[in-house]
Short mmCIF file of C-alpha atoms in Angstrom, two decimals:
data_model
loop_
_atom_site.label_atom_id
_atom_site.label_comp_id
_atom_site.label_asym_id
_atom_site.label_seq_id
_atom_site.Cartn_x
_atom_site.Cartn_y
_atom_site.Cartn_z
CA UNK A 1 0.64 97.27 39.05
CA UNK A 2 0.32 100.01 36.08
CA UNK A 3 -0.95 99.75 32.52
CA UNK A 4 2.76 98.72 31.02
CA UNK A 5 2.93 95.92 33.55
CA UNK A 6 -0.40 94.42 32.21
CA UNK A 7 0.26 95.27 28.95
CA UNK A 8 3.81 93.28 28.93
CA UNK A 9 1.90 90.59 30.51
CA UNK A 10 -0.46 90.33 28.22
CA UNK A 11 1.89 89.84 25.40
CA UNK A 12 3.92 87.14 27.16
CA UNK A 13 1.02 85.49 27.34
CA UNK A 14 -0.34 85.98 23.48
CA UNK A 15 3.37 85.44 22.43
CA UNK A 16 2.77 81.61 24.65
CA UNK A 17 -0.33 80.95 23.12
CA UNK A 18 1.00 81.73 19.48
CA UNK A 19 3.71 79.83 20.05
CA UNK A 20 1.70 77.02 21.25
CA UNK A 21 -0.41 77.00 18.32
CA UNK A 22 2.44 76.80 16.06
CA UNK A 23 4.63 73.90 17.49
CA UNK A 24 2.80 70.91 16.71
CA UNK A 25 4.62 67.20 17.85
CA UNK A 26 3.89 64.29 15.38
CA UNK A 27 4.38 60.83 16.63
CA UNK A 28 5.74 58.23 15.22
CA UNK A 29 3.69 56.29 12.77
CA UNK A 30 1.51 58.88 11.61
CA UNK A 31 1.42 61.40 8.97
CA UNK A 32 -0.49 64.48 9.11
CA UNK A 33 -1.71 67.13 6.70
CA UNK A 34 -1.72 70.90 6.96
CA UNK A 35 -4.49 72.83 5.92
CA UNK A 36 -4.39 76.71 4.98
CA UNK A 37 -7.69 78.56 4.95
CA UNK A 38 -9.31 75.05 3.76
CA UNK A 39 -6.79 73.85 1.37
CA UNK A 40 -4.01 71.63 1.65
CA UNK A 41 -0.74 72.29 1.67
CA UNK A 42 1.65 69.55 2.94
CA UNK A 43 2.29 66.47 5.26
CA UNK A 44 4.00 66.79 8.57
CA UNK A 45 6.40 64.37 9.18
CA UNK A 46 7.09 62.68 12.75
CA UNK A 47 9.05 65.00 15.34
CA UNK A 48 8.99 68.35 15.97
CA UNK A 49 6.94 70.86 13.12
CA UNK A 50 5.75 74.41 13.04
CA UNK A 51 2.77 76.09 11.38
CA UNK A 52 1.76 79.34 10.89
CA UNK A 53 -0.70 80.01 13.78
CA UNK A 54 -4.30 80.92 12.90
CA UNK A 55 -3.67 80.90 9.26
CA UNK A 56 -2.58 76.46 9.08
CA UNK A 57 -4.28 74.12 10.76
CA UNK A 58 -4.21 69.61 11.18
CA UNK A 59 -6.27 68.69 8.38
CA UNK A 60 -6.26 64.71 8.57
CA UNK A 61 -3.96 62.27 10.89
CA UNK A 62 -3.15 59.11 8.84
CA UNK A 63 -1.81 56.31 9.87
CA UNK A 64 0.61 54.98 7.79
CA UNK A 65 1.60 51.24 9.74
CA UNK A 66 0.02 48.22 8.31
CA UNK A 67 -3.29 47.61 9.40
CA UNK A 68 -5.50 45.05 9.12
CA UNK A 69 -8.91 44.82 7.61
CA UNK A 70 -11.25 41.74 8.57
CA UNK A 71 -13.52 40.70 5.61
CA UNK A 72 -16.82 39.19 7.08
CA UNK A 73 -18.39 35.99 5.62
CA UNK A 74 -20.34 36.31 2.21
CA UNK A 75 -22.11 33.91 -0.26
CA UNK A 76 -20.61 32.84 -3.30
CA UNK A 77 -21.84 31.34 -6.09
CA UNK A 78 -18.80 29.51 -7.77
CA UNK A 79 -18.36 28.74 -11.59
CA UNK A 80 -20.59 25.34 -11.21
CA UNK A 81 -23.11 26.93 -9.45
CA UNK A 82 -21.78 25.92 -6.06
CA UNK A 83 -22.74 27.57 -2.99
CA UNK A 84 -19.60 28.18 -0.57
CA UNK A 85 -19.28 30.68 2.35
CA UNK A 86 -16.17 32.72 2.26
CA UNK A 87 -14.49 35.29 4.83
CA UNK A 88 -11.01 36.88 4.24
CA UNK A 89 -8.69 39.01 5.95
CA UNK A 90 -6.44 42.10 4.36
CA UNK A 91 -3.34 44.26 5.31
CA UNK A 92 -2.77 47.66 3.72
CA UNK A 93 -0.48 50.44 4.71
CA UNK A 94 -1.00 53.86 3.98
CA UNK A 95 1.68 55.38 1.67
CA UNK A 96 0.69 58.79 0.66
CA UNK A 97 -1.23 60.42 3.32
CA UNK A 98 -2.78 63.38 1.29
CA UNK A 99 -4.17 60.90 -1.36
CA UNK A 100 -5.50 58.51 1.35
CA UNK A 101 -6.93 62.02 3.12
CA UNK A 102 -8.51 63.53 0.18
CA UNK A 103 -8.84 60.97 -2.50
CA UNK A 104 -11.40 58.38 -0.96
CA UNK A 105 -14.17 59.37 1.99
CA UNK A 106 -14.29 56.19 4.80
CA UNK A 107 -11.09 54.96 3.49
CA UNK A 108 -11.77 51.46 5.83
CA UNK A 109 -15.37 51.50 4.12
CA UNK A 110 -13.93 51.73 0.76
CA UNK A 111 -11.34 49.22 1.25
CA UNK A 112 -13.78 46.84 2.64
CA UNK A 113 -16.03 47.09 -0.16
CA UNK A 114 -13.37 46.82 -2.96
CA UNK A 115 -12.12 43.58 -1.46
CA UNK A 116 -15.67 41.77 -0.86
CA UNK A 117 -16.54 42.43 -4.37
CA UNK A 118 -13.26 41.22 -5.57
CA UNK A 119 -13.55 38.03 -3.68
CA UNK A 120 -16.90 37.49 -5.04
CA UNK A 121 -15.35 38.05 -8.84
CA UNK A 122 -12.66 35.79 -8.87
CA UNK A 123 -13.93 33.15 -6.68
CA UNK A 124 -17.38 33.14 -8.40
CA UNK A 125 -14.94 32.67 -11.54
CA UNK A 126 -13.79 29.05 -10.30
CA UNK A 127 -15.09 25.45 -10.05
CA UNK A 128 -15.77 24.10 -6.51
CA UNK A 129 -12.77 21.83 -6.55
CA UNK A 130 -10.51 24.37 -8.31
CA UNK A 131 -11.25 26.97 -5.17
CA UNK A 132 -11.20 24.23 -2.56
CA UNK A 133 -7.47 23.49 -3.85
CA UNK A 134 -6.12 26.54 -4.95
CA UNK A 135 -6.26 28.83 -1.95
CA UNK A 136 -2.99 30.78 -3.27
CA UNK A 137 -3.87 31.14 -6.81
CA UNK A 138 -7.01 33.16 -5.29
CA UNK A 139 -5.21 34.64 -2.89
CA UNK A 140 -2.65 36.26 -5.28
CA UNK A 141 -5.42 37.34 -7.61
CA UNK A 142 -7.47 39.13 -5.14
CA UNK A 143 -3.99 40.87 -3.96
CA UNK A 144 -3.31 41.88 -8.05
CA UNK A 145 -6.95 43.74 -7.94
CA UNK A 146 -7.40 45.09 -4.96
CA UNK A 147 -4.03 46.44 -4.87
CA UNK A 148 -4.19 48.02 -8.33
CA UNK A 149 -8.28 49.32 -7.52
CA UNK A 150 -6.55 50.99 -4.25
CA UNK A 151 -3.39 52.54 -5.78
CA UNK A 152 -5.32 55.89 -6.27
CA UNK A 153 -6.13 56.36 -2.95
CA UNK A 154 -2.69 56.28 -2.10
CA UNK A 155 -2.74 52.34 -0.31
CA UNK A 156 -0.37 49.69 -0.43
CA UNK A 157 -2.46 46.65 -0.35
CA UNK A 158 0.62 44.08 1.30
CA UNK A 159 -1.55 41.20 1.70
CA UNK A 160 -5.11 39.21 1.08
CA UNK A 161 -5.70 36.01 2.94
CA UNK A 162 -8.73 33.57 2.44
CA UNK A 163 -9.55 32.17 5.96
CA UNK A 164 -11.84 29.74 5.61
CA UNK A 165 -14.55 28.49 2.88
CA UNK A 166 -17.06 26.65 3.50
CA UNK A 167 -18.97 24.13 1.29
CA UNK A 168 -22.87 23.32 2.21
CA UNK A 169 -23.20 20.28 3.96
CA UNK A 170 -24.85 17.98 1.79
CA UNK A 171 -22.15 19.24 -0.75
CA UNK A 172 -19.37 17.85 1.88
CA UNK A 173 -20.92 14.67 2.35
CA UNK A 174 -20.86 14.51 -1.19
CA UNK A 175 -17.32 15.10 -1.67
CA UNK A 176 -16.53 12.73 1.14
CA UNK A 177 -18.47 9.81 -0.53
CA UNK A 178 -16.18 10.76 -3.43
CA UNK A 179 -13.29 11.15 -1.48
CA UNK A 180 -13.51 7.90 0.05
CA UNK A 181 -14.64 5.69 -3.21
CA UNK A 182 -11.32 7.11 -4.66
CA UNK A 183 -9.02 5.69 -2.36
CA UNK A 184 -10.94 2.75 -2.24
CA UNK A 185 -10.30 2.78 -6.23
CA UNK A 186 -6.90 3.53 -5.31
CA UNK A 187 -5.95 0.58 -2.48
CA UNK A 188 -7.69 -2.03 -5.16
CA UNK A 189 -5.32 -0.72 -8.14
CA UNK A 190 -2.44 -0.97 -5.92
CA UNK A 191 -3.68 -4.34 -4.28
CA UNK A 192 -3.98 -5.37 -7.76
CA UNK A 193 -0.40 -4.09 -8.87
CA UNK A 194 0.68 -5.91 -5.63
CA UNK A 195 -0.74 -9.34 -6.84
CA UNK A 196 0.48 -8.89 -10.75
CA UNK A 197 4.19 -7.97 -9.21
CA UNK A 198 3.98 -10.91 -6.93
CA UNK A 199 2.96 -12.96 -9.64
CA UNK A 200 5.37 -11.80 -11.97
CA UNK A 201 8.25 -12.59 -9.49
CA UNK A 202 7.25 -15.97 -8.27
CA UNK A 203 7.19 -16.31 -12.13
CA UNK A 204 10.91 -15.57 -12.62
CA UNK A 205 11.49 -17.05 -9.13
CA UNK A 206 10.49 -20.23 -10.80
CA UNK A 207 12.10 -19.65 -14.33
CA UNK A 208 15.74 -18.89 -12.62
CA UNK A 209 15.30 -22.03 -10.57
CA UNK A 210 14.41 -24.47 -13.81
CA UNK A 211 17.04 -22.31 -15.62
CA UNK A 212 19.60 -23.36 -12.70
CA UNK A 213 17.95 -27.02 -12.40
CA UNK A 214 18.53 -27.84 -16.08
CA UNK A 215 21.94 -26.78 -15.49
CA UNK A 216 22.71 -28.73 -12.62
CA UNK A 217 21.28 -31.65 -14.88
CA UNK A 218 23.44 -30.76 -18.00
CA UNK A 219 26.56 -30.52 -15.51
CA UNK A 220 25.57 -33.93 -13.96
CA UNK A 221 25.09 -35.77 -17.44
CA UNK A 222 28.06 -34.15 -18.80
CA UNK A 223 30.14 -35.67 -15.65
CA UNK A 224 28.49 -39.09 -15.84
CA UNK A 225 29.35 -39.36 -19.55
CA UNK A 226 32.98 -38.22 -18.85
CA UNK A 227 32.80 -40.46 -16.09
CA UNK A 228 31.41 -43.47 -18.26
CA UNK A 229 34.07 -42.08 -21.24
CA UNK A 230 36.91 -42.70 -18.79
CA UNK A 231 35.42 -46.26 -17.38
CA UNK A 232 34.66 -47.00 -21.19
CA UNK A 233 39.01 -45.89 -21.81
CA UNK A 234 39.86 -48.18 -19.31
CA UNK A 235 38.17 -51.10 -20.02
CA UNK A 236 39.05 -50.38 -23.77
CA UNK A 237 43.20 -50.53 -22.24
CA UNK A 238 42.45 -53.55 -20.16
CA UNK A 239 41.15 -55.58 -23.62
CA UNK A 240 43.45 -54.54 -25.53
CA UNK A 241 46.35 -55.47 -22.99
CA UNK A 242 44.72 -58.72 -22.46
CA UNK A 243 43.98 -59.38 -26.46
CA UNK A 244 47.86 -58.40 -26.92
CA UNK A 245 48.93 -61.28 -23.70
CA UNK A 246 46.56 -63.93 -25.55
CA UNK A 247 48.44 -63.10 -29.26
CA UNK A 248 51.40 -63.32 -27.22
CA UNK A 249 50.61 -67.05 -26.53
CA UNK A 250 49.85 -66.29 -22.58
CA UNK A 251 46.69 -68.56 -22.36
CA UNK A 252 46.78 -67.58 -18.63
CA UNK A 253 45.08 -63.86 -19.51
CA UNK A 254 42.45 -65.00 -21.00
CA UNK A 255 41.20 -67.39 -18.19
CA UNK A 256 41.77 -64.27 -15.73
CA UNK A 257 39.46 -62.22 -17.96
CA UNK A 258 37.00 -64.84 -18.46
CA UNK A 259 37.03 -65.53 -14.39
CA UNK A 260 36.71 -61.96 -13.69
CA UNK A 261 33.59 -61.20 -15.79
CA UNK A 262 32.09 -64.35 -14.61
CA UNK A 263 32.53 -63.10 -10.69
CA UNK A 264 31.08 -59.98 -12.00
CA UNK A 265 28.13 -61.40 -13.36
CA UNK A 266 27.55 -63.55 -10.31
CA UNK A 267 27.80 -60.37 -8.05
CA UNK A 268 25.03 -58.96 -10.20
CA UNK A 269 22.90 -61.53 -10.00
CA UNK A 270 23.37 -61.43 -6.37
CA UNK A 271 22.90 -58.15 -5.28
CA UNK A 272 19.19 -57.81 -7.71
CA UNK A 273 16.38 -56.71 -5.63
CA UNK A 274 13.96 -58.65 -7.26
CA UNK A 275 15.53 -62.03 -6.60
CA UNK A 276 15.89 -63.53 -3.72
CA UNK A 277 16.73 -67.38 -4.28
CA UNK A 278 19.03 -67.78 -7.30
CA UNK A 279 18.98 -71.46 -9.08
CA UNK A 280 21.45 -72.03 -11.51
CA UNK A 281 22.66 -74.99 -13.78
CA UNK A 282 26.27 -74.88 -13.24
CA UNK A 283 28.91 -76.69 -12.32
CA UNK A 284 31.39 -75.09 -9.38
CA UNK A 285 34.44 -76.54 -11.36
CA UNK A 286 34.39 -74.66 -14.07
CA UNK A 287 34.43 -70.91 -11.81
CA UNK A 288 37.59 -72.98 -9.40
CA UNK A 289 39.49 -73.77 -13.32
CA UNK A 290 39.23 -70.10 -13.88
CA UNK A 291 40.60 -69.09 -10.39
CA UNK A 292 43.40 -71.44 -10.91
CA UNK A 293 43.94 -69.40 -13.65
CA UNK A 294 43.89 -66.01 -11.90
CA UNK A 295 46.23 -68.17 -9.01
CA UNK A 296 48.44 -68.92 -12.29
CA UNK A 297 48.93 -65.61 -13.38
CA UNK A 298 49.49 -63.80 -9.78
CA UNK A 299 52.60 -66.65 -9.35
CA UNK A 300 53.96 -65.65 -12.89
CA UNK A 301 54.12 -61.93 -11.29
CA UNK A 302 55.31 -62.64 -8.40
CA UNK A 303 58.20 -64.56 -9.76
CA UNK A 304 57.35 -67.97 -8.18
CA UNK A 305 58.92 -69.93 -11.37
CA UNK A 306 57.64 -71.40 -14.61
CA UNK A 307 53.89 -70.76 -15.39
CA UNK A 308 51.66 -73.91 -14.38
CA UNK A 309 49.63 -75.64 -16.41
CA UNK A 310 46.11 -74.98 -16.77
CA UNK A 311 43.94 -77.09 -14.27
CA UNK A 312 42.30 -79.91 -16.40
CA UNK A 313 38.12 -79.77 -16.34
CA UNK A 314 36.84 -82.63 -14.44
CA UNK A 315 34.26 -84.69 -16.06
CA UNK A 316 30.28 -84.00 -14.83
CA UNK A 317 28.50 -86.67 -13.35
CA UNK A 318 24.90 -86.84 -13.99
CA UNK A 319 22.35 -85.06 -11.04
CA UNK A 320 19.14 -87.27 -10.41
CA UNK A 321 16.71 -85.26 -9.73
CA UNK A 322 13.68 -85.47 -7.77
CA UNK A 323 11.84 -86.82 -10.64
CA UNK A 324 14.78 -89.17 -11.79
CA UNK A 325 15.63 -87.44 -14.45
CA UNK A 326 19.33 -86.45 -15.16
CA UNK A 327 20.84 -83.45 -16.66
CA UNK A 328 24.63 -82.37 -17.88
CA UNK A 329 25.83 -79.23 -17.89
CA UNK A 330 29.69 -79.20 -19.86
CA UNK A 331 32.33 -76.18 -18.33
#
């Protein structure tokens, strides 16, 4: 092998080696920066990308995914000088690489730091109770300042979460005492409401049924007195047909009138509750006179001839009675 031979060798080889300092391959996800003699002068994008060889060189390789940053616990001191331990966790994504590069030194450091003072500052701004409810207020405060305190450095804060805070434990006793006292408060105002509705309904219960009581009365009087107005019409007819037959000259209706009030009263007499043995002072011819005269009248309707005479009275004999005494008693 002569000189030429190793001297063409030799420059397949440097022309290799230059070539393989040149080509650099950027995967996907990442960013990096080129550097000439120190100083930067753009990003390489993912793929395929040549630099001049010995004169460029990789500066910084960025990741630009999302990424997650875990915020460990810290004490703070809220507005009413409550104790509470707090611990967070943050995604950011890096969107200019040269900033993130060259802007901020321990970017992860930095970012950590910005948010644990952050959290301390607006948490340490709230009551106890307002943090302990308001989880997304603080969470979309922290991601206003930390995102605007990181926008220099060429980050996209995406998202702060508040994991978990935790209260001393005399201080959550506390608030469970209170807790529970205000739902007792709670089931006795609505045990009370309970009793007051309850009362209020058996109220109208009671109203609607007097309301429909009274009217059932008024509706039962109204019918008896139509009931007695009709009764009262009738008898009314029946006097004034049997006060027309006696000016007439028919002596026979006024012995069927008298004979039927007199069986009437005798029923009534009868039928009393409070009497059980009846005595009375008359005599039995006077009630057969007036149902001759009722027999009388029901032959003049039925067309059994002339009219009879009225039965003639017979005369009362005089009783003895047990002490020998004697008594009359005229029909």
């Amino acid at each position: 092998m002569g000189g030429m031979d190793i001297a063409v060798i030799a420059f397949v080889v440097l022309v290799v080696l230059v070539l393989f300092a040149g080509i650099k391959t950027v995967p996907q996800g990442y960013r990096y920066t080129v550097e000439r003699f120190g100083r930067y002068t753009n990003s390489m994008e993912p793929g395929l990308n040549l630099i001049i060889p010995f004169i460029d060189r990789i500066g910084a390789k960025m990741n630009v995914m999302e990424q997650v940053l875990d915020v460990p616990t810290q004490e703070v001191i809220t507005r009413d000088n409550a104790s509470v331990a707090a611990d967070a966790v943050a995604f950011y994504q890096v969107l200019n690489a040269a900033q993130a590069a060259y802007q901020v030194s321990n970017l992860e450091n930095a970012l950590l730091n910005l948010t644990m003072t952050n959290i301390r500052s607006v948490m340490g701004s709230m009551d106890l109770d307002e943090l302990l409810s308001n989880r997304d207020t603080i969470n979309d405060r922290l991601l206003h300042v930390v995102d605007e305190a990181a926008n220099p450095w060429g980050i996209k804060i995406t998202r702060v979460e508040i994991k978990d805070i935790a209260p001393p434990k005399d201080l959550v006793d506390a608030m469970a005492r209170q807790m529970k006292a205000e739902r007792e408060k709670r089931a006795q105002v609505l045990e009370a409401e309970g009793a007051r509705n309850a009362q209020i309904l058996r109220a109208e219960g009671s109203k609607q049924s007097a309301i429909l009581q009274a009217e059932g009365q008024r509706e039962a009087a109204f019918r008896d007195a139509e009931a007695r107005e009709r009764l009262a019409e009738a008898e009314a007819k029946a006097t004034r047909m049997v006060s027309e037959a006696i000016a007439a000259g028919d002596v026979q209706a006024i012995n069927y009138f008298v004979a039927q009030k007199y069986t009437e009263a005798l029923a009534s007499i009868g039928t009393a509750n409070n009497q059980k043995i009846v005595l009375m002072p008359m005599e039995a011819s006077s009630l057969i006179g007036s149902l001759g005269g009722i027999g009388a009248i029901a032959r003049e309707v039925f067309g059994e001839g002339q009219p009879p005479s009225s039965p003639r009275p017979r005369q009362s004999t005089p009783r003895t009675g047990p002490a020998g005494n004697s008594s009359e008693t005229t029909s």
